[in-house]
Coordinates of C-alpha atoms and ligand atoms in Angstrom, one line a residue:
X23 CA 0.0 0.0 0.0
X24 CA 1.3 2.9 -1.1
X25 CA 1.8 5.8 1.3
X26 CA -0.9 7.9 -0.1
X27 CA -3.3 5.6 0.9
X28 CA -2.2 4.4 3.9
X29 CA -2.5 8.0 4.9
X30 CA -6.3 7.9 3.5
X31 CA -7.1 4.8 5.4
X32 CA -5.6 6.5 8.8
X33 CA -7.8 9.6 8.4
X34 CA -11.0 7.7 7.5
X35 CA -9.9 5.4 11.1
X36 CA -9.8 8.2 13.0
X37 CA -13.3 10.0 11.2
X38 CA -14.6 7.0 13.3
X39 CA -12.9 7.1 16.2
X40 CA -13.9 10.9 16.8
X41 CA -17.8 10.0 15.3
X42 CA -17.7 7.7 18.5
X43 CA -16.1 10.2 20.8
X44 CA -18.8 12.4 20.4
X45 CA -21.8 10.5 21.1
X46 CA -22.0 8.3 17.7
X47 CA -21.5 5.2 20.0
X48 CA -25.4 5.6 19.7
X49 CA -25.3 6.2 16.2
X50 CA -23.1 2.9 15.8
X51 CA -25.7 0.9 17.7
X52 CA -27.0 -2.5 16.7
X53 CA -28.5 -2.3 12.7
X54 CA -32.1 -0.6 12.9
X55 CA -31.7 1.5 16.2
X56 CA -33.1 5.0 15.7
X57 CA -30.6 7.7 15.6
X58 CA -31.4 10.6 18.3
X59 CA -31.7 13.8 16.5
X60 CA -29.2 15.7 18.3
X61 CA -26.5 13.3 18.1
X62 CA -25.5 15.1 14.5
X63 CA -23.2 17.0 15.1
X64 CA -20.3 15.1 15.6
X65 CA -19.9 15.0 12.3
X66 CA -21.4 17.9 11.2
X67 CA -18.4 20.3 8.8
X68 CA -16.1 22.0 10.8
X69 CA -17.2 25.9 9.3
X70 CA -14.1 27.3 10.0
X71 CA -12.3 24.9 7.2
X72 CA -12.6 27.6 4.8
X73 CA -10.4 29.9 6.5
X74 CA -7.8 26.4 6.0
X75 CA -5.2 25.4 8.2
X76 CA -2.3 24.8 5.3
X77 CA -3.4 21.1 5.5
X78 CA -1.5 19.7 2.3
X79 CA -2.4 15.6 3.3
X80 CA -5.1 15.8 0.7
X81 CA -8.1 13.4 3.2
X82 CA -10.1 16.6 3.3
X83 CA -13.2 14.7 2.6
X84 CA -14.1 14.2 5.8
X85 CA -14.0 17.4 8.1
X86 CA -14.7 15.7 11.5
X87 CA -11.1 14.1 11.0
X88 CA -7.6 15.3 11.8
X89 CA -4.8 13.5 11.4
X90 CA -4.0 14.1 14.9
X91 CA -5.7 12.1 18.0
X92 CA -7.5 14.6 20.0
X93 CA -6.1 15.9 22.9
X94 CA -2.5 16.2 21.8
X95 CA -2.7 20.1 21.1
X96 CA -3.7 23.3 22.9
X97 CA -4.7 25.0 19.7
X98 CA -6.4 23.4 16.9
X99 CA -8.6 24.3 13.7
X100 CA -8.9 27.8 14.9
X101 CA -9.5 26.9 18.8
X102 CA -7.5 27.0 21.8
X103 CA -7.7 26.2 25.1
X104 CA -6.5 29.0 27.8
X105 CA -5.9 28.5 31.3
X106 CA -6.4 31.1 33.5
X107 CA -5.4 29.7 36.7
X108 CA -2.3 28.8 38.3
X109 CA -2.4 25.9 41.0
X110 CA -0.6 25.4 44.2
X111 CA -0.2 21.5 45.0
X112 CA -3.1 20.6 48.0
X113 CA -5.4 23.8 47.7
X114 CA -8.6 23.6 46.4
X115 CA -8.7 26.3 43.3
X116 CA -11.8 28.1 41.6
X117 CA -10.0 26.9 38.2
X118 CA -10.7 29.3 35.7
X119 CA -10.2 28.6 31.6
X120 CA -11.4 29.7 28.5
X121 CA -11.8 28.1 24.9
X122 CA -11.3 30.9 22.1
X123 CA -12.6 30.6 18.7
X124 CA -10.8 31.6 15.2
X125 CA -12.2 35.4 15.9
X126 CA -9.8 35.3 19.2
X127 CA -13.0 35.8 21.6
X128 CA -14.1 32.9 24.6
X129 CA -16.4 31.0 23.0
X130 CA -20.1 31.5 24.2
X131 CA -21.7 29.1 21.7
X132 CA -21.7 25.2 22.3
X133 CA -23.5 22.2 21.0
X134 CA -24.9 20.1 24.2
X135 CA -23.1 16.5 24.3
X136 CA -24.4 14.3 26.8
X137 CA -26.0 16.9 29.2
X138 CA -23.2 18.9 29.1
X139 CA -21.3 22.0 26.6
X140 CA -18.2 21.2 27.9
X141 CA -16.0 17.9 29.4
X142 CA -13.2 18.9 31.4
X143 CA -10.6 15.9 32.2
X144 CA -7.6 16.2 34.4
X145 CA -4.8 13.4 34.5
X146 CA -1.3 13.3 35.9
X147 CA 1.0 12.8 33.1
X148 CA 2.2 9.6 35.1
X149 CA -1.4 8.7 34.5
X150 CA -2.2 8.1 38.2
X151 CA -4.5 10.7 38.5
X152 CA -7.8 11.1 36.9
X153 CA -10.4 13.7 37.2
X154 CA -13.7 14.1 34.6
X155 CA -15.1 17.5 35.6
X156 CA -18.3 19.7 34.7
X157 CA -17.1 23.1 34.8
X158 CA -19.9 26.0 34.7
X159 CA -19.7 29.1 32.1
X160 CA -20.6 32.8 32.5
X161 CA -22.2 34.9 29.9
X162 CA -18.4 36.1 29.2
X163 CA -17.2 32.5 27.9
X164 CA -15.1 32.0 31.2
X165 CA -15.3 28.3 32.4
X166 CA -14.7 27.8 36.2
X167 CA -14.7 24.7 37.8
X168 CA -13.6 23.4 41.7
X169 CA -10.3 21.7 41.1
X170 CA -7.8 20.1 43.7
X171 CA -4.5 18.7 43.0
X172 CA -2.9 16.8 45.3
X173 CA 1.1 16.6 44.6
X174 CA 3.4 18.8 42.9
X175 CA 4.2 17.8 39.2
X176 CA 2.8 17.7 35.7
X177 CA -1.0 17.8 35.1
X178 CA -2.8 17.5 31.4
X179 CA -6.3 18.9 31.2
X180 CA -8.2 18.6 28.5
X181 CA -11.5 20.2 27.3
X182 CA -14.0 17.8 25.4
X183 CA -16.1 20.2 23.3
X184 CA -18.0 20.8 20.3
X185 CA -18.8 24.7 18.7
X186 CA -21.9 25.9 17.8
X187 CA -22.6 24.3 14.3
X188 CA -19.2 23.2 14.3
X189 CA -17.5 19.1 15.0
X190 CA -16.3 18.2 18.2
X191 CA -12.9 18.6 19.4
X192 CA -10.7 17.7 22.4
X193 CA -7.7 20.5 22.9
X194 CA -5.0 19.7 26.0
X195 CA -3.0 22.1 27.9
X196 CA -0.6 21.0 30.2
X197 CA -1.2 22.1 34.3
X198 CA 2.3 22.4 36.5
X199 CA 2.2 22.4 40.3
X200 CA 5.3 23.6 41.8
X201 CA 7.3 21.2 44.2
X202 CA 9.3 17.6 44.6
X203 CA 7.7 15.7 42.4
X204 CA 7.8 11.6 42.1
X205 CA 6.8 10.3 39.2
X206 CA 4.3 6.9 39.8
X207 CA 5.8 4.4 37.4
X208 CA 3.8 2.9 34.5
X209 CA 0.9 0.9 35.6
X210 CA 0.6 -2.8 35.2
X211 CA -1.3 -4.3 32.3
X212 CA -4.6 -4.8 33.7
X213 CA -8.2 -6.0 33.2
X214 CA -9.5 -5.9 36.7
X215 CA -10.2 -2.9 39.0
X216 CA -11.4 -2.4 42.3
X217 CA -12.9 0.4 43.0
X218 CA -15.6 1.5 46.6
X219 CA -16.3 -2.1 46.8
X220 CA -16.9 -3.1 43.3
X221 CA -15.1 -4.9 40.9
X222 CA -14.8 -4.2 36.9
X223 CA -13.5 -6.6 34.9
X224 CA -12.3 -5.4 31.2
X225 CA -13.1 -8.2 28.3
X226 CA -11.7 -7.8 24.9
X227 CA -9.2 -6.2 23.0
X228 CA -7.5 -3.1 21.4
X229 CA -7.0 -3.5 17.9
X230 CA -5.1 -0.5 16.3
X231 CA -6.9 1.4 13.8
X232 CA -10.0 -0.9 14.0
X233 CA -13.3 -0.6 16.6
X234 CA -12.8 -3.1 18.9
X235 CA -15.1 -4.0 20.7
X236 CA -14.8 -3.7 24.8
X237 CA -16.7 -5.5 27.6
X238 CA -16.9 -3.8 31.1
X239 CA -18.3 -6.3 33.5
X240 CA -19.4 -4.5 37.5
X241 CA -19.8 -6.5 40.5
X242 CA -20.2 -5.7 43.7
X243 CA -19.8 -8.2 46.7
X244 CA -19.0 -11.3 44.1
X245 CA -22.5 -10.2 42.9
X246 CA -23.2 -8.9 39.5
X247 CA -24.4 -5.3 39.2
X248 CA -27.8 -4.9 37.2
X249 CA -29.3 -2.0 38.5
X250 CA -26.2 0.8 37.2
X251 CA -28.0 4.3 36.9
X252 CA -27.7 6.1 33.7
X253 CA -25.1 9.2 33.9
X254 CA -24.9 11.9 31.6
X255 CA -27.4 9.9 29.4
X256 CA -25.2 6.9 29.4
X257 CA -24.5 3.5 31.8
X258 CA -20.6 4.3 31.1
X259 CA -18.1 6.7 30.2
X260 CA -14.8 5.6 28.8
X261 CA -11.5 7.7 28.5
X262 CA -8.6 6.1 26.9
X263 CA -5.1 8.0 27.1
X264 CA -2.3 6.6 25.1
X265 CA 0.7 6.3 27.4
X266 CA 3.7 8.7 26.3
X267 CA 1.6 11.2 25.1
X268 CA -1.6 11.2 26.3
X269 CA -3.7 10.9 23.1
X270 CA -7.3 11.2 24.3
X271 CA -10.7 9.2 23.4
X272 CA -13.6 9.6 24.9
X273 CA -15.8 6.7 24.2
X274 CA -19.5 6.5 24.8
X275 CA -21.4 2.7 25.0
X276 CA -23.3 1.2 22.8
X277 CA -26.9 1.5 23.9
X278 CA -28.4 3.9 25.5
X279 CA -30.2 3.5 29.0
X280 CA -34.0 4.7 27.2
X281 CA -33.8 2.7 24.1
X282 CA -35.5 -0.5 25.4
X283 CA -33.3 -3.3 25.2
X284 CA -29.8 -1.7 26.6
X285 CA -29.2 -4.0 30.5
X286 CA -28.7 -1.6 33.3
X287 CA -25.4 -4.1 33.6
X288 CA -23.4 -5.9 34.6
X289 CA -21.9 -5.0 31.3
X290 CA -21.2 -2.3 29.8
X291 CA -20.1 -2.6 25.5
X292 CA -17.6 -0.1 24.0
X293 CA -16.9 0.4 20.3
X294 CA -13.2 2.1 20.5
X295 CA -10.6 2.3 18.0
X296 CA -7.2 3.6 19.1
X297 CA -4.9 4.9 16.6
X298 CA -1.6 2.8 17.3
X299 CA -0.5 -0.4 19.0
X300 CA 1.1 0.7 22.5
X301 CA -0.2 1.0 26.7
X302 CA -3.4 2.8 26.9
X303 CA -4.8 3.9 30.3
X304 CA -8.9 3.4 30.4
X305 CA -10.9 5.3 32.6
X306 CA -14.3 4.2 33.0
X307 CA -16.8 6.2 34.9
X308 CA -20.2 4.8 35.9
X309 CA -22.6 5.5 38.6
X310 CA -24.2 3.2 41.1
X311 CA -26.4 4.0 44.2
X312 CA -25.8 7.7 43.6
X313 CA -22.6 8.0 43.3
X314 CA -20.1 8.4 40.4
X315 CA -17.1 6.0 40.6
X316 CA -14.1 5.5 38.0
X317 CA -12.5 2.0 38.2
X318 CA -9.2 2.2 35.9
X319 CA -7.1 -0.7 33.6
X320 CA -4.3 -0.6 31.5
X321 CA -4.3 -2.3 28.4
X322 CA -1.7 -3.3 25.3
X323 CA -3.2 -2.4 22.4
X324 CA -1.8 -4.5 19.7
X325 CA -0.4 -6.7 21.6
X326 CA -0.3 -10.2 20.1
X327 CA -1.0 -8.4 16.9
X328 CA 1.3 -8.1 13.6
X329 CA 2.5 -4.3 13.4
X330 CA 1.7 -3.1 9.5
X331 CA 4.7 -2.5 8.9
X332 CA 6.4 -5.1 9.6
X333 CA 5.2 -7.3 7.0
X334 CA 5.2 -5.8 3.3
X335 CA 2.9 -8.3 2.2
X336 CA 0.1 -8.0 4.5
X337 CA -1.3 -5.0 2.4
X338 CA -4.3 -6.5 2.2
X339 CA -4.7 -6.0 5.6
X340 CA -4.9 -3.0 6.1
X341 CA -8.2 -2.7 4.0
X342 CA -10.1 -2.4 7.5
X343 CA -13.8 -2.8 7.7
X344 CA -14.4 0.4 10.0
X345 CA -18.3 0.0 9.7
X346 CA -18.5 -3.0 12.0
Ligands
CU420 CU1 -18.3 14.8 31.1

């Protein structure tokens, strides 16, 4: 495969990946399942395209793709993400932020994804931390949310977002805490977390470049969990981070908790697709007796696999079925 296409291929993968960061995990649902009407925008054009970004890789065809996993930048078709705070390790902070648009001014204008204009996720970059925020918004486009960090060190936040009439993005800024700072070292592969008493077992694997599909399995007290309560319209909220640099996907399950035939658990099904083999550190949120809880895994995506480019021959395997 020549690299032309190879490149074409990549964009289309990730035109998926971001459809299901964005709510399409509904949209991707089994074959006859309505599609809610507001779940659109995901893939809606990106308006500011016509100002262009010097893009020369020719896969403009599909707007709600970049060949960049979301995430990795502060700053991206026309939008940044501005913090306005700075935090001492230990003290609860009113965290302010803003998000400007290609004009330069805070945005004021969001779509509504899952309850909510704007997803605010703080990690560790050792990936030990993990925080899913809701931050509120004045009239002025200034976002402020409560946010503690414990320890010193290195902090990525990112905002999970999509414009008025516009496609969803995910920008990261990195947040530094002055003081001694000791890194946790890489977590363990994983499939099992324990988390307030319950217990979430991960089934299935990550397949680079293809939606694969992922089985989140709660128990509590040996028992399996059947009565999970929906949050932010959904029985489970996924992050994945790529280790090393924190490429970000925010995956939503397939099924919703009203369609009629989605189980308030035990399990939990994830389309993702991650864009290369490597560690990736899942965060799954889900809510039980009232409370929110985040049971976490680390998982090797590829592993097991052949990498593409090890084996010259194996074009034809590359010619992905990303419709599952
Ligand atoms: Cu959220």
């Amino acid at each position: 495969m020549n690299t032309a296409t190879r490149l074409g291929v990549y964009v289309l993968g990730l035109a998926v990946v971001f459809g299901g960061a964005l709510g399409a995990g509904r949209a991707i649902g089994p074959a006859g399942a309505p599609l809610p009407a507001e779940d659109h925008s995901a893939m809606a054009p990106a308006k500011q395209t016509a100002e262009g970004h010097g893009d020369d890789h020719g896969g403009t065809t599909r707007q709600a793709a970049s060949d960049t996993p979301g995430g990795l930048q502060v700053s991206d078709k026309g939008y940044a993400l501005n913090p306005l705070t700075t935090i001492r390790a230990g003290e609860p902070t009113d965290f302010r932020f803003t998000v400007t648009g290609p004009d330069g001014k805070p945005l004021t204008r969001y779509e509504v994804e899952h309850e909510k204009e704007l997803h605010f996720i703080v990690v560790s970059r050792d990936l030990a931390t993990f925080q899913h925020l809701h931050p509120g918004r004045d009239a002025d486009g200034v976002w402020s949310t409560k946010l503690t960090l414990d320890e010193p060190g290195a902090y990525r936040a990112f905002a999970d977002f999509v414009p008025a009439g516009g496609s969803g993005l995910t920008l990261g800024a990195d947040l530094l805490v002055a003081g001694d700072y000791e890194p946790e070292p890489p977590a363990e592969v994983s499939r099992t977390a324990e988390v307030d008493g319950y217990t979430v077992t991960l089934d299935g694997d990550l397949v680079p470049g293809r939606s694969s599909k992922l089985t989140l399995s709660v128990s509590k007290d040996g028992k399996p969990v059947t009565d999970l309560q929906p949050y932010l319209e959904a029985y489970g909220h996924l992050v994945a981070l790529r280790a090393g640099d924190l490429a970000y996907l925010h995956v939503h399950p397939d099924g919703t908790p009203d369609d009629g035939k989605t189980a308030a658990g035990p399990e939990i099904v994830f389309y993702a697709e991650v864009p290369s083999a490597g560690d990736y550190r899942l965060f799954l949120d889900f809510q039980h007796d009232g409370k929110v809880r985040t049971a976490d895994f680390t998982v090797q995506a590829g592993a097991g696999q052949p990498r593409p480019t090890a084996e010259p021959s194996a074009g034809a395997s590359h010619d992905d079925d990303h419709t599952h």
